[in-house]
PDB file of C-alpha atoms and ligand atoms in Angstrom:
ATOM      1  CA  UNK T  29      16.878   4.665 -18.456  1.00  0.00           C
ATOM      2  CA  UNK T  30      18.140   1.895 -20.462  1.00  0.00           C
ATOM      3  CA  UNK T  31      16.917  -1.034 -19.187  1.00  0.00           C
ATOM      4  CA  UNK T  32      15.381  -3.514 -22.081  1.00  0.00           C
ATOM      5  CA  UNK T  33      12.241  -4.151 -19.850  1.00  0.00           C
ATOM      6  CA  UNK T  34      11.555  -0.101 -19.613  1.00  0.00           C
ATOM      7  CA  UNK T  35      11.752   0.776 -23.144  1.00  0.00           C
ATOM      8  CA  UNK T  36       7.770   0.152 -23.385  1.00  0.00           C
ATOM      9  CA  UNK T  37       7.783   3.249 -20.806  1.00  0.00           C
ATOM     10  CA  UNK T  38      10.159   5.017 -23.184  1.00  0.00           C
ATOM     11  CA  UNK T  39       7.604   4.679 -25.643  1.00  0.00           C
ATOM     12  CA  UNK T  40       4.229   5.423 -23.803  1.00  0.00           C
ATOM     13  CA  UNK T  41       3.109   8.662 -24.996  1.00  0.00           C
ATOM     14  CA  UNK T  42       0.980  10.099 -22.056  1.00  0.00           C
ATOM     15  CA  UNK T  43      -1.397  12.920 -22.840  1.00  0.00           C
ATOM     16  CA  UNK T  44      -2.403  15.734 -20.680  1.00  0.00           C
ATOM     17  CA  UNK T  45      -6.326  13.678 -20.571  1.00  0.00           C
ATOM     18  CA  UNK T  46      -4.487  10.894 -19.140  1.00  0.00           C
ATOM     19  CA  UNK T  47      -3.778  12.685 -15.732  1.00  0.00           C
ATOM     20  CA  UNK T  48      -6.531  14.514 -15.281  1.00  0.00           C
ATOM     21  CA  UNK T  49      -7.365  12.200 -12.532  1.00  0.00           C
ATOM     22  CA  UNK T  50      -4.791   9.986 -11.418  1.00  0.00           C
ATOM     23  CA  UNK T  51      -4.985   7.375  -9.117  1.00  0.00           C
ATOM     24  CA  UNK T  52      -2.359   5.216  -7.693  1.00  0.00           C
ATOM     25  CA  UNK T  53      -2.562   1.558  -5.706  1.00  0.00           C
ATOM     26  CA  UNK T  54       0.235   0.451  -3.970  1.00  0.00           C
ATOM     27  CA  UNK T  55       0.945  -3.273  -2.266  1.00  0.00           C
ATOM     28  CA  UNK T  56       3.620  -4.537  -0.480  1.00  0.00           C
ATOM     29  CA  UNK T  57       5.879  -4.996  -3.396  1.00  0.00           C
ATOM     30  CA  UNK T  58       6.602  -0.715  -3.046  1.00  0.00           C
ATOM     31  CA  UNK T  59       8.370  -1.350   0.349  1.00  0.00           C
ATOM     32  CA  UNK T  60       9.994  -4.416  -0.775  1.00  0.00           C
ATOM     33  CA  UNK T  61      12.903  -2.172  -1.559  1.00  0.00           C
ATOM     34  CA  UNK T  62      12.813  -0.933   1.521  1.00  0.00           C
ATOM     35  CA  UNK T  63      14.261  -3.843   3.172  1.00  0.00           C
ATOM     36  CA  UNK T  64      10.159  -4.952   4.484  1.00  0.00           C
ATOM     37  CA  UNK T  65       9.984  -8.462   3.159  1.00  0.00           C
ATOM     38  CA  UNK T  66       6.481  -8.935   1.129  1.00  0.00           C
ATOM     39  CA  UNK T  67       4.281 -11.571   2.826  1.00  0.00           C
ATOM     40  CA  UNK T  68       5.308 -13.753  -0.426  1.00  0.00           C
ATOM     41  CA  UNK T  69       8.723 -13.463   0.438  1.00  0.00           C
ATOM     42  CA  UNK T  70       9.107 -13.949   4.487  1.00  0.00           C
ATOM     43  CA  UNK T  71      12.267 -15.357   5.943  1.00  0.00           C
ATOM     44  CA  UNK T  72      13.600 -16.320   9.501  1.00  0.00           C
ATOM     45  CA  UNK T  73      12.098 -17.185  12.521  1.00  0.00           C
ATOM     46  CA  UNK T  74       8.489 -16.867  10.741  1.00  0.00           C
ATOM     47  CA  UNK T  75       9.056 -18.526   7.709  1.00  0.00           C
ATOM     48  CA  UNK T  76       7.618 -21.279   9.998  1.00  0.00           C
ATOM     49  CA  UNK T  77       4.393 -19.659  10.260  1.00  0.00           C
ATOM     50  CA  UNK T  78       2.271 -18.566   7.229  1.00  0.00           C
ATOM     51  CA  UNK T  79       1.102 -14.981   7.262  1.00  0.00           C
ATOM     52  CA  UNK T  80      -2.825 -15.956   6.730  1.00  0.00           C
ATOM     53  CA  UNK T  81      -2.332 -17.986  10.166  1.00  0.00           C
ATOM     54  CA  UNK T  82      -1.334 -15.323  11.687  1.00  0.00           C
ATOM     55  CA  UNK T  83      -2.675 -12.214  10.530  1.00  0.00           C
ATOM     56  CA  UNK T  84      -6.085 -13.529  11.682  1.00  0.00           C
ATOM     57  CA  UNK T  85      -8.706 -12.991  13.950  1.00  0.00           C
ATOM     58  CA  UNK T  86      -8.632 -16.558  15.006  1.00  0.00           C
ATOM     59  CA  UNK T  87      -4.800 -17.068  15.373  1.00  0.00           C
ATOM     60  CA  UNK T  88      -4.988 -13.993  17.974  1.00  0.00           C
ATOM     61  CA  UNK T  89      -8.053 -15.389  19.844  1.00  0.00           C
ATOM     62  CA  UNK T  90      -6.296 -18.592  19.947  1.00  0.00           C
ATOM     63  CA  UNK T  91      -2.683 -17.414  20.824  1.00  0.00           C
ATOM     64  CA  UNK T  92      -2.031 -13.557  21.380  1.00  0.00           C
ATOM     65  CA  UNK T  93       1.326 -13.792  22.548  1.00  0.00           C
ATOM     66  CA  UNK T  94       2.573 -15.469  18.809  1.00  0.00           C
ATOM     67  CA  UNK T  95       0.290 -13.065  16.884  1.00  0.00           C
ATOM     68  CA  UNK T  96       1.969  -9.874  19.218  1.00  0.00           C
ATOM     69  CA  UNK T  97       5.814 -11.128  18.588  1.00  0.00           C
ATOM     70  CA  UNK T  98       5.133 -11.616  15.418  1.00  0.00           C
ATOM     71  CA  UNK T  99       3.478  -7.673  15.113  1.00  0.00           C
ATOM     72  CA  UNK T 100       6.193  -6.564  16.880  1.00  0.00           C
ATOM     73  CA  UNK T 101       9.176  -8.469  14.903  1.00  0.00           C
ATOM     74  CA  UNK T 102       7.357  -6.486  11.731  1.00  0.00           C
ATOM     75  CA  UNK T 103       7.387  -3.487  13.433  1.00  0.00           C
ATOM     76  CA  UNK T 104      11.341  -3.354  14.199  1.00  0.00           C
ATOM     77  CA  UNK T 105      11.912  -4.183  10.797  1.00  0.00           C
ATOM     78  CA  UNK T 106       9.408  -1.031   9.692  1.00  0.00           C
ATOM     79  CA  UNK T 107      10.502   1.089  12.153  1.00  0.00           C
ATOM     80  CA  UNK T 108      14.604   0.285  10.900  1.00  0.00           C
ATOM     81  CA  UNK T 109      13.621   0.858   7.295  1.00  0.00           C
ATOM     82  CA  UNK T 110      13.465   4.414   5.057  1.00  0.00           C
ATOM     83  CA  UNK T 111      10.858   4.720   2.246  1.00  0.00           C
ATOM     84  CA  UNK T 112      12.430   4.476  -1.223  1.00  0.00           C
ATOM     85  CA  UNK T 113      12.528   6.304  -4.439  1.00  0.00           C
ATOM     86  CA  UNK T 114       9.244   4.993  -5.305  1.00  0.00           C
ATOM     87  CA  UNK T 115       7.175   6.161  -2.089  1.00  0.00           C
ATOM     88  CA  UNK T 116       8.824   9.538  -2.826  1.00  0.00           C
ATOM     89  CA  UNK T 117       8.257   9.791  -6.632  1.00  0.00           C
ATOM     90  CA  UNK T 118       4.683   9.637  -5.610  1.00  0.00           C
ATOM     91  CA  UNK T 119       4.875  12.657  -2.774  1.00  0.00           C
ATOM     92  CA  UNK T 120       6.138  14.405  -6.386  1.00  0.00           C
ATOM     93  CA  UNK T 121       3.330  13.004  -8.172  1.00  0.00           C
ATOM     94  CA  UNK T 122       0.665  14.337  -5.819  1.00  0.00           C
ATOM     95  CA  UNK T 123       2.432  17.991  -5.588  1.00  0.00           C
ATOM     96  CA  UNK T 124       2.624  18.181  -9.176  1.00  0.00           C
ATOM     97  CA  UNK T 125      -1.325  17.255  -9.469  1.00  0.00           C
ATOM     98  CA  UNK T 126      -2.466  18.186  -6.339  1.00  0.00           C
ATOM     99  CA  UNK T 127      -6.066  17.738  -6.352  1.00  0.00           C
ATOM    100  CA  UNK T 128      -6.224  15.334  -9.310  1.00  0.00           C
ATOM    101  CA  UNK T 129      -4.080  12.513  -7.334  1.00  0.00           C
ATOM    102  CA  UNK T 130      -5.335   9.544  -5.086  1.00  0.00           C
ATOM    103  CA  UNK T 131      -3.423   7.550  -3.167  1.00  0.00           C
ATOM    104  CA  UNK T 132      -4.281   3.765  -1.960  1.00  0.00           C
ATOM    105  CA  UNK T 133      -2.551   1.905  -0.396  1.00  0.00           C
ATOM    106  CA  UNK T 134      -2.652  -2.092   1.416  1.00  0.00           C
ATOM    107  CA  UNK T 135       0.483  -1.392   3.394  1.00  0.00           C
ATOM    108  CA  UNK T 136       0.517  -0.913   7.030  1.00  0.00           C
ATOM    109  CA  UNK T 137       3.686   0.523   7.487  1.00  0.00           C
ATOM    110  CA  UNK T 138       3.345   4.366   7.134  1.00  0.00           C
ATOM    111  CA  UNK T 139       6.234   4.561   4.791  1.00  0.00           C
ATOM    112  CA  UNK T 140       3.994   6.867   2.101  1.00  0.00           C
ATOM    113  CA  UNK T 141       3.431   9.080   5.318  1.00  0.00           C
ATOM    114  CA  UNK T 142       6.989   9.287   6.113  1.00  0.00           C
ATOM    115  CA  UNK T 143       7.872   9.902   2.582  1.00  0.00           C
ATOM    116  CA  UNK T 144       5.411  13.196   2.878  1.00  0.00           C
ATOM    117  CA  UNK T 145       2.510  11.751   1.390  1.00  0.00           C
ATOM    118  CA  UNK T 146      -1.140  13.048   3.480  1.00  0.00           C
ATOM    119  CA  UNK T 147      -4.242  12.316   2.903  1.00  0.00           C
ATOM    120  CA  UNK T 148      -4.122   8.732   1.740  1.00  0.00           C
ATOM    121  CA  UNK T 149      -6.413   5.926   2.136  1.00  0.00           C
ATOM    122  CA  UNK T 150      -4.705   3.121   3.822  1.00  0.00           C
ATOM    123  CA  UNK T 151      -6.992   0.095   3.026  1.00  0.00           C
ATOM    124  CA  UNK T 152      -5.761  -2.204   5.808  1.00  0.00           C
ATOM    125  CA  UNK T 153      -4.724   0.019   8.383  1.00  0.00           C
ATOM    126  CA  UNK T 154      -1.726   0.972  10.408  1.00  0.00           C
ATOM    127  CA  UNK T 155       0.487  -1.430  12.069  1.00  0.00           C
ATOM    128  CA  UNK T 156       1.701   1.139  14.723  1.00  0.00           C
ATOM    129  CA  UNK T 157      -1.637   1.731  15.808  1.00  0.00           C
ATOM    130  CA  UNK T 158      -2.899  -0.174  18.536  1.00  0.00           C
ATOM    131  CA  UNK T 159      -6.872  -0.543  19.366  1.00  0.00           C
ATOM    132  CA  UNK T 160      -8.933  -3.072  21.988  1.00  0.00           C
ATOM    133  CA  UNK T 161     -10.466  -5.265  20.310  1.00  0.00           C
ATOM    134  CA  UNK T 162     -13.820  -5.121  22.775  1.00  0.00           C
ATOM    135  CA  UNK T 163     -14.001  -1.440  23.098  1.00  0.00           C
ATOM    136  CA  UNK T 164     -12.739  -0.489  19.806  1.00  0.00           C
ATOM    137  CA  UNK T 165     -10.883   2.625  21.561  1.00  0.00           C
ATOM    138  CA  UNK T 166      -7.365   3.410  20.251  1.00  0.00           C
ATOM    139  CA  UNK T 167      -4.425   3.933  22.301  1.00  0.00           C
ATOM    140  CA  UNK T 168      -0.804   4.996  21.644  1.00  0.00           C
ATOM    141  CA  UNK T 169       2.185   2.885  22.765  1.00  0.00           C
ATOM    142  CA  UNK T 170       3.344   4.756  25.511  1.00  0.00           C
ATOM    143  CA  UNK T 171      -0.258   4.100  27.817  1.00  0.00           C
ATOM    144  CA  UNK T 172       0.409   0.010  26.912  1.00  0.00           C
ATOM    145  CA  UNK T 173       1.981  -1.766  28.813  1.00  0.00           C
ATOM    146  CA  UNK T 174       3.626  -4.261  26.236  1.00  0.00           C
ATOM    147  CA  UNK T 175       5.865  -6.534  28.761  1.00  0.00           C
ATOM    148  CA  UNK T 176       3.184  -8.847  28.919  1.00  0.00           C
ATOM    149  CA  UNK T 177       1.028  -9.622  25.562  1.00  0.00           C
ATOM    150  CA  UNK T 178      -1.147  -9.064  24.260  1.00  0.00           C
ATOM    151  CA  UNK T 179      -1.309  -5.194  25.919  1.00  0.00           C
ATOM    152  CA  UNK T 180      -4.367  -4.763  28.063  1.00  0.00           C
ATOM    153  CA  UNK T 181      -6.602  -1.634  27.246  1.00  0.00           C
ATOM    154  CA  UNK T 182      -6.915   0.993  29.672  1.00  0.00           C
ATOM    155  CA  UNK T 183     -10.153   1.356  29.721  1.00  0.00           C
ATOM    156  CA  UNK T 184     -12.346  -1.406  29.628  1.00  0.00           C
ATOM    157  CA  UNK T 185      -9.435  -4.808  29.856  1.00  0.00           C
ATOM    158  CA  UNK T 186     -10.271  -6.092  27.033  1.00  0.00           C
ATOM    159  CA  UNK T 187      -7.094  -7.394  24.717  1.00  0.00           C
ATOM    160  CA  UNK T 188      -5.355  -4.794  22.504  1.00  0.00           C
ATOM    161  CA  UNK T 189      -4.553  -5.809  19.032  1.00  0.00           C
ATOM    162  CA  UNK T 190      -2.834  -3.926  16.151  1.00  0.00           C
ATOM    163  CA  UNK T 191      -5.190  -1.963  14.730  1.00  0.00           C
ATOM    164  CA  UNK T 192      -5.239  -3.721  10.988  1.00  0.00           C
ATOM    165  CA  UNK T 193      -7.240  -5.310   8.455  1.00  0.00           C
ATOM    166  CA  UNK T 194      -6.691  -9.416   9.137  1.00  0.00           C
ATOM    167  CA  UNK T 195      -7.560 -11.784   6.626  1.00  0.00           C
ATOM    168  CA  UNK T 196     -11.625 -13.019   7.188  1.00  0.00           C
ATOM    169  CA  UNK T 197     -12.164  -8.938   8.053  1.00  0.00           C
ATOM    170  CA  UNK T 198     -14.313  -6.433   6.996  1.00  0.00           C
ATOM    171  CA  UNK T 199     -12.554  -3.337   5.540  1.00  0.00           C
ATOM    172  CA  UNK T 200     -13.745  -0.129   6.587  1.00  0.00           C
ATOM    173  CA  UNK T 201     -16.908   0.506   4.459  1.00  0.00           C
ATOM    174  CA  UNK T 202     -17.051   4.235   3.899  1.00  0.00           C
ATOM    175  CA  UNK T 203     -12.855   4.083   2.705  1.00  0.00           C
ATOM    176  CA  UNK T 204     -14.071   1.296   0.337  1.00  0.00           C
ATOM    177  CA  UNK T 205     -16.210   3.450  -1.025  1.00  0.00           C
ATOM    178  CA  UNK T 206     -14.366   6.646  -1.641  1.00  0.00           C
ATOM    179  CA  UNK T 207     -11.420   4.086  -2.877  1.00  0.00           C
ATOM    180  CA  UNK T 208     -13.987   2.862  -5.332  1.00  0.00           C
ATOM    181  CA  UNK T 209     -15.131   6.240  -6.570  1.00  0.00           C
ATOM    182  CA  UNK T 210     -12.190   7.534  -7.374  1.00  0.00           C
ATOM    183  CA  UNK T 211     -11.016   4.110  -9.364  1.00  0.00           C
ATOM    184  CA  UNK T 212     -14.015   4.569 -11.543  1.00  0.00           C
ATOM    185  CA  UNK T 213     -13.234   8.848 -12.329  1.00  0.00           C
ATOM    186  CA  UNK T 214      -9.849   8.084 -12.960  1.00  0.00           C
ATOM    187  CA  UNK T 215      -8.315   8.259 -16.297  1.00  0.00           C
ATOM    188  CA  UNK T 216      -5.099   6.877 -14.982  1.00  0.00           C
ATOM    189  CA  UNK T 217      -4.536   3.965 -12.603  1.00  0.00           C
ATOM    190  CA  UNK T 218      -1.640   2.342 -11.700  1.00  0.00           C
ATOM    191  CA  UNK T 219      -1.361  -0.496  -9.822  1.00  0.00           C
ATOM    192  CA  UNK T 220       2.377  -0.884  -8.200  1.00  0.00           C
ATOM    193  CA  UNK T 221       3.659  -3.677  -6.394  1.00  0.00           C
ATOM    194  CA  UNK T 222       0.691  -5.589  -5.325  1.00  0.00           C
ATOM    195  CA  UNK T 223       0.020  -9.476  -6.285  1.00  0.00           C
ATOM    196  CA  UNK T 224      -3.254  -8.651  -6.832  1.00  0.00           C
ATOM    197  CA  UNK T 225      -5.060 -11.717  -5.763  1.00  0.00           C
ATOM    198  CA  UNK T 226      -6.251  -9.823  -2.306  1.00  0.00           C
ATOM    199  CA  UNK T 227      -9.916  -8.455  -2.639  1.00  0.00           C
ATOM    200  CA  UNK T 228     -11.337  -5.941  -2.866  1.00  0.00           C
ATOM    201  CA  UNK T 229      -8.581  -3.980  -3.630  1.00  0.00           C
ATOM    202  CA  UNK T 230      -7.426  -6.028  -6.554  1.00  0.00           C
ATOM    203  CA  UNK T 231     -10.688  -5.004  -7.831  1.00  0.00           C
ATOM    204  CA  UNK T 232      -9.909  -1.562  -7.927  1.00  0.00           C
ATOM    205  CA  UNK T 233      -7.363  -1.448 -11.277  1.00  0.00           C
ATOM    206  CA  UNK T 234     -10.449  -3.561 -13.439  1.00  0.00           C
ATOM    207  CA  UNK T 235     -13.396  -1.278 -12.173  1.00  0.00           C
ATOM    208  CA  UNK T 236     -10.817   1.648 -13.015  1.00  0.00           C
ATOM    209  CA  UNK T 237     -10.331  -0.167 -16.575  1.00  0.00           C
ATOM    210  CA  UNK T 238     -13.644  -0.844 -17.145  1.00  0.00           C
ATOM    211  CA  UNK T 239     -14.769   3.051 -16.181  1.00  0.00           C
ATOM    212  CA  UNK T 240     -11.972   4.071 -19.108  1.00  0.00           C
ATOM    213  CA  UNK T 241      -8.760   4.176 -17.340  1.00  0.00           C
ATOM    214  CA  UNK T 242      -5.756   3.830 -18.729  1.00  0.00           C
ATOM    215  CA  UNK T 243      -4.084   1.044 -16.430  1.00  0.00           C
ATOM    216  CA  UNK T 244      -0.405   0.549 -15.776  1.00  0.00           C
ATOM    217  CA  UNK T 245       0.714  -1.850 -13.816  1.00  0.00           C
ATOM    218  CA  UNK T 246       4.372  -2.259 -12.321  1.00  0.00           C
ATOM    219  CA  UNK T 247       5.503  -5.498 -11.131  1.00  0.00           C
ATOM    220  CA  UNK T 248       8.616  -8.164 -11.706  1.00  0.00           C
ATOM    221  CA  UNK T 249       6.460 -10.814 -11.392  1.00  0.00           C
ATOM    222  CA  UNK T 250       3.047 -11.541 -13.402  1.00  0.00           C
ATOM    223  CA  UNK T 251      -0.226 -10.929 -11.732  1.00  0.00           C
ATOM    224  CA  UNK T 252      -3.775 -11.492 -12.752  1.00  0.00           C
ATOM    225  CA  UNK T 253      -4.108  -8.133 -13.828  1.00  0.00           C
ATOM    226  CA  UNK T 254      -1.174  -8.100 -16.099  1.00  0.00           C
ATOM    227  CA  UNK T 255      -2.931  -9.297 -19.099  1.00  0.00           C
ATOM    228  CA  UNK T 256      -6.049  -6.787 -18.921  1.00  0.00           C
ATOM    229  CA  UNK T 257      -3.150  -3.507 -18.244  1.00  0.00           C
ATOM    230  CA  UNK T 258      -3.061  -1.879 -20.978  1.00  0.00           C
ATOM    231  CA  UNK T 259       1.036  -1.438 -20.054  1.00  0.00           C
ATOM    232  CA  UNK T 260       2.327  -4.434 -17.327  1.00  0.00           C
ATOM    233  CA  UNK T 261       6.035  -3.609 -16.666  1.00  0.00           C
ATOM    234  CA  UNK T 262       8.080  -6.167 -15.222  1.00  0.00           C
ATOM    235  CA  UNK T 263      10.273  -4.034 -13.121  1.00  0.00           C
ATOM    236  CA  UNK T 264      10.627  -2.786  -9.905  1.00  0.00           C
ATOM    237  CA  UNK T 265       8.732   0.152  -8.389  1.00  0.00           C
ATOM    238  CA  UNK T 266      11.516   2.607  -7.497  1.00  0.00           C
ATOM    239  CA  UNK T 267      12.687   2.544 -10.998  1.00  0.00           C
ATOM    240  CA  UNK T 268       9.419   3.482 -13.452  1.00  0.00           C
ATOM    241  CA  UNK T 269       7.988   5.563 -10.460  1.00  0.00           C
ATOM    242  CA  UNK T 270      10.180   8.604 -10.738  1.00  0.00           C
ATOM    243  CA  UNK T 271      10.005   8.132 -15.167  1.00  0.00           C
ATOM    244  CA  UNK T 272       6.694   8.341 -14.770  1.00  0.00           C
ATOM    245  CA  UNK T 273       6.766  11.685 -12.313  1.00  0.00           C
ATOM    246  CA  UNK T 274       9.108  13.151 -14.483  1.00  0.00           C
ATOM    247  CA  UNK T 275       6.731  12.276 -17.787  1.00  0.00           C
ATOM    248  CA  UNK T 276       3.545  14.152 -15.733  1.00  0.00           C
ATOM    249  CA  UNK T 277       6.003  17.094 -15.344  1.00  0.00           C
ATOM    250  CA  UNK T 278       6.657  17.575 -18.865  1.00  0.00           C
ATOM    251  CA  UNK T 279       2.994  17.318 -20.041  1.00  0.00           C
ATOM    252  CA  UNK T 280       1.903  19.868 -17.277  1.00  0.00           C
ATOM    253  CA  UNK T 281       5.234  21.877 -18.226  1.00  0.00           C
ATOM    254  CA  UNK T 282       4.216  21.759 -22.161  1.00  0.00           C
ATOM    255  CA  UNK T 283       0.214  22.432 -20.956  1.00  0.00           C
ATOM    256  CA  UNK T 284       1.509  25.777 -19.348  1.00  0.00           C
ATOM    257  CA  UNK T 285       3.791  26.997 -22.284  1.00  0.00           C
ATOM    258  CA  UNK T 286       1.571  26.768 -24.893  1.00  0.00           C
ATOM    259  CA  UNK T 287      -1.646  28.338 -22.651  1.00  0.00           C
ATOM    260  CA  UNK T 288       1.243  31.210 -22.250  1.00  0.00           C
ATOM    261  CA  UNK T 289       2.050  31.679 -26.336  1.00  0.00           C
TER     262      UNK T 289
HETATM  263  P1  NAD W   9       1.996  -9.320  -1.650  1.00  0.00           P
HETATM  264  O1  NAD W   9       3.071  -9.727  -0.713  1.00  0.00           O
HETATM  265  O2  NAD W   9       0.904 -10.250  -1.905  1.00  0.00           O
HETATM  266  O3  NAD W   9       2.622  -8.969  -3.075  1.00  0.00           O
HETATM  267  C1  NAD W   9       3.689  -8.125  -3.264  1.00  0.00           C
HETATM  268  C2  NAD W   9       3.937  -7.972  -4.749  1.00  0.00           C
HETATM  269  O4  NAD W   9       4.996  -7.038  -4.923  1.00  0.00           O
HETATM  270  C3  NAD W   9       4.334  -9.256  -5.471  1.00  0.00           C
HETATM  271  O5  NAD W   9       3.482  -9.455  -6.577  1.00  0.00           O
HETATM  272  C4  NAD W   9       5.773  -8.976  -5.934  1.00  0.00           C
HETATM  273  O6  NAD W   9       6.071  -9.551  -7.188  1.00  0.00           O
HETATM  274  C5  NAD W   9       5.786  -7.468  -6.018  1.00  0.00           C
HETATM  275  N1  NAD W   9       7.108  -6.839  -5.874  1.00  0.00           N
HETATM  276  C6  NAD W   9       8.186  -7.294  -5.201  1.00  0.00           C
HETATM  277  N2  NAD W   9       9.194  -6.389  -5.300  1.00  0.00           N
HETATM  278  C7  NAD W   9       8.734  -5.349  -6.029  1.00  0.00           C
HETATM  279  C8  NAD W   9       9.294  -4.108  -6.463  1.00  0.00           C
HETATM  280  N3  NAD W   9      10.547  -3.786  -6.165  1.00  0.00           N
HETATM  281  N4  NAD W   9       8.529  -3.265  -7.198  1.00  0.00           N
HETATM  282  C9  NAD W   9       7.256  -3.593  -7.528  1.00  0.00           C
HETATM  283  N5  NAD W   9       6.670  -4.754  -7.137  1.00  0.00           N
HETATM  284  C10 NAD W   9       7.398  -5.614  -6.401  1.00  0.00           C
HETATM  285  O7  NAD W   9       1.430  -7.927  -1.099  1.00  0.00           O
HETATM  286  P2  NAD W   9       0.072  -7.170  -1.364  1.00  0.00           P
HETATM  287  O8  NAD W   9      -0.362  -7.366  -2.772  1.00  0.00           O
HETATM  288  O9  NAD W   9       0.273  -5.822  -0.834  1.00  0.00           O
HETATM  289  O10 NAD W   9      -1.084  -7.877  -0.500  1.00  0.00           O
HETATM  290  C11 NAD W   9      -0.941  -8.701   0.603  1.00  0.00           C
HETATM  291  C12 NAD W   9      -1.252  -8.118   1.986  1.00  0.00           C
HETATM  292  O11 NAD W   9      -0.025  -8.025   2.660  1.00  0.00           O
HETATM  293  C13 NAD W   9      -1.822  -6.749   2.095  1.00  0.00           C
HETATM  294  O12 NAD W   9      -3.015  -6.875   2.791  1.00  0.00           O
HETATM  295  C14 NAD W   9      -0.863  -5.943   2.967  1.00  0.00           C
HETATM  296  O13 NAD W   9      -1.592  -5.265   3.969  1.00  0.00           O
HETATM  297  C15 NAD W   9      -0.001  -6.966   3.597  1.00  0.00           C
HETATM  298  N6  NAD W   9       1.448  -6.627   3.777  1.00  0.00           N
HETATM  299  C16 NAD W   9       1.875  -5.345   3.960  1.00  0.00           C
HETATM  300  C17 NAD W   9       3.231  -5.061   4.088  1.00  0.00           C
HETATM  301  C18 NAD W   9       3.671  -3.629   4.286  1.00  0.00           C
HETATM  302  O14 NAD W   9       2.934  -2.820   4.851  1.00  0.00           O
HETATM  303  N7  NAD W   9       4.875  -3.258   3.816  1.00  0.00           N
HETATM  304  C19 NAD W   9       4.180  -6.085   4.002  1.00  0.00           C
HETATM  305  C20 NAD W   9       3.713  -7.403   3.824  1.00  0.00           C
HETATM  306  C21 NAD W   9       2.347  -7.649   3.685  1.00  0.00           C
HETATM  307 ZN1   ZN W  10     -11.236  -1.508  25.595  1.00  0.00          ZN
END
């Protein structure tokens, strides 16, 4: 790796106390590289719309048909795209330290789960999951009918709606939580492709910090976090993730050899 902007990873000297608890945030910015646009960055057709109109509770009150195509639009493009090398350096990550990794993510589009990655906390839900917004029951696609929208639910009529965190809604309290106690055990965070200006998660890399985390965050552009990370690369996910894999290996291979001799 020769890159100018990656010779500060070159010389980050990682110890084996650094990953004795690692966790990892990821934002939209992983899966940009997957060919799913970040909201920052939307083109076409919807470029007309702004994502905060849309991804609300009001906007699909108001006009569930627009909010559905929309969903559905995002969806195609998902369901078209294959996670990258970053979503699978972290399945490595997680095998190599399995039981001292976390996983966060904001994304809704299930590419860490496609990837291999279990067991992760997805902040803002799942965009293929569907759920009634009176009832709160979930449903898969194939008991919708989605010829006219918004789908109507099975069991009680009441309007179906993808089952995800919009902007103006509460997150699920008790993931919060757990997402919050592992940012404050861990001794390494990194924060990876996320603009950082949606709460609370962009809380979670400064209550890591302030609990004694190392923080490293991984971004082209600036964010407000950049300046408090004690390492802010300006690159793009899919190329540090992997170095950074690959630098865990050789602390855990160099642990092992010298408990051996
Ligand atoms: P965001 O769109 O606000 O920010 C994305 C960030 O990724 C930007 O700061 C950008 O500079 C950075 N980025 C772009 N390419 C990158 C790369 N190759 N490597 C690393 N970083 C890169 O997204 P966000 O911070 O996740 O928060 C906004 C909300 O958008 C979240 O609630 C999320 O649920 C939603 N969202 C999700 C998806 C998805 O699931 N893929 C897509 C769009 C938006
Ligand atoms: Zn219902």
């Amino acid at each position: 790796m020769s890159s100018p902007e990656l010779t500060e990873l070159e010389r980050l000297r990682l110890t084996p106390g650094h990953i004795e608890r690692v966790v990892v945030l990821t934002g939209a910015g992983i899966s940009a590289e997957s060919g799913i646009p970040t909201f920052r960055a939307v083109d076409g057709y919807w470029s007309r719309y702004r994502p905060e109109d849309l991804a609300t509770p009001e906007a699909f009150a108001q006009n569930p048909q627009v909010v559905w195509e929309w969903y559905l639009a995002r969806r195609h493009t998902i369901a078209q795209a294959d996670p990258n090398a970053g979503h699978y350096a972290l399945v490595e990550m997680d095998k190599l330290l399995s039981g001292q990794f976390t996983l966060i993510t904001q994304n809704v589009d299930g590419l860490h789960q496609r990837a291999g990655s279990h067991d992760l906390f997805e902040l803002h839900g799942n965009i293929f999951i569907n759920r009634c917004s009176l009832c709160s029951r979930r449903f898969s696609d194939e008991v919708l009918n989605f010829q006219e929208l918004p789908p109507v639910c099975p069991s009680c009529r009441g309007a179906i709606r993808p089952d995800v965190v919009w902007f103006g809604e509460n997150l699920n309290i008790s993931t919060v939580e757990d997402a919050f106690t592992r940012a404050r055990e861990a001794t390494l965070f990194l924060s990876i492709g996320t603009s950082s200006v949606v709460h609370p998660a962009a809380t979670l890399p400064i209550v890591a910090a302030e609990n004694g985390a190392f923080l490293i965050e991984v971004n082209p552009e600036l964010t407000p976090i950049s300046e408090g990370a004690d390492l802010s690369l300006r690159a793009p996910a899919s190329r540090v993730l992997p170095r950074i894999t690959e630098m865990i290996r050789t602390i855990l291979t160099s642990t092992a050899s010298k408990k051996l001799s």
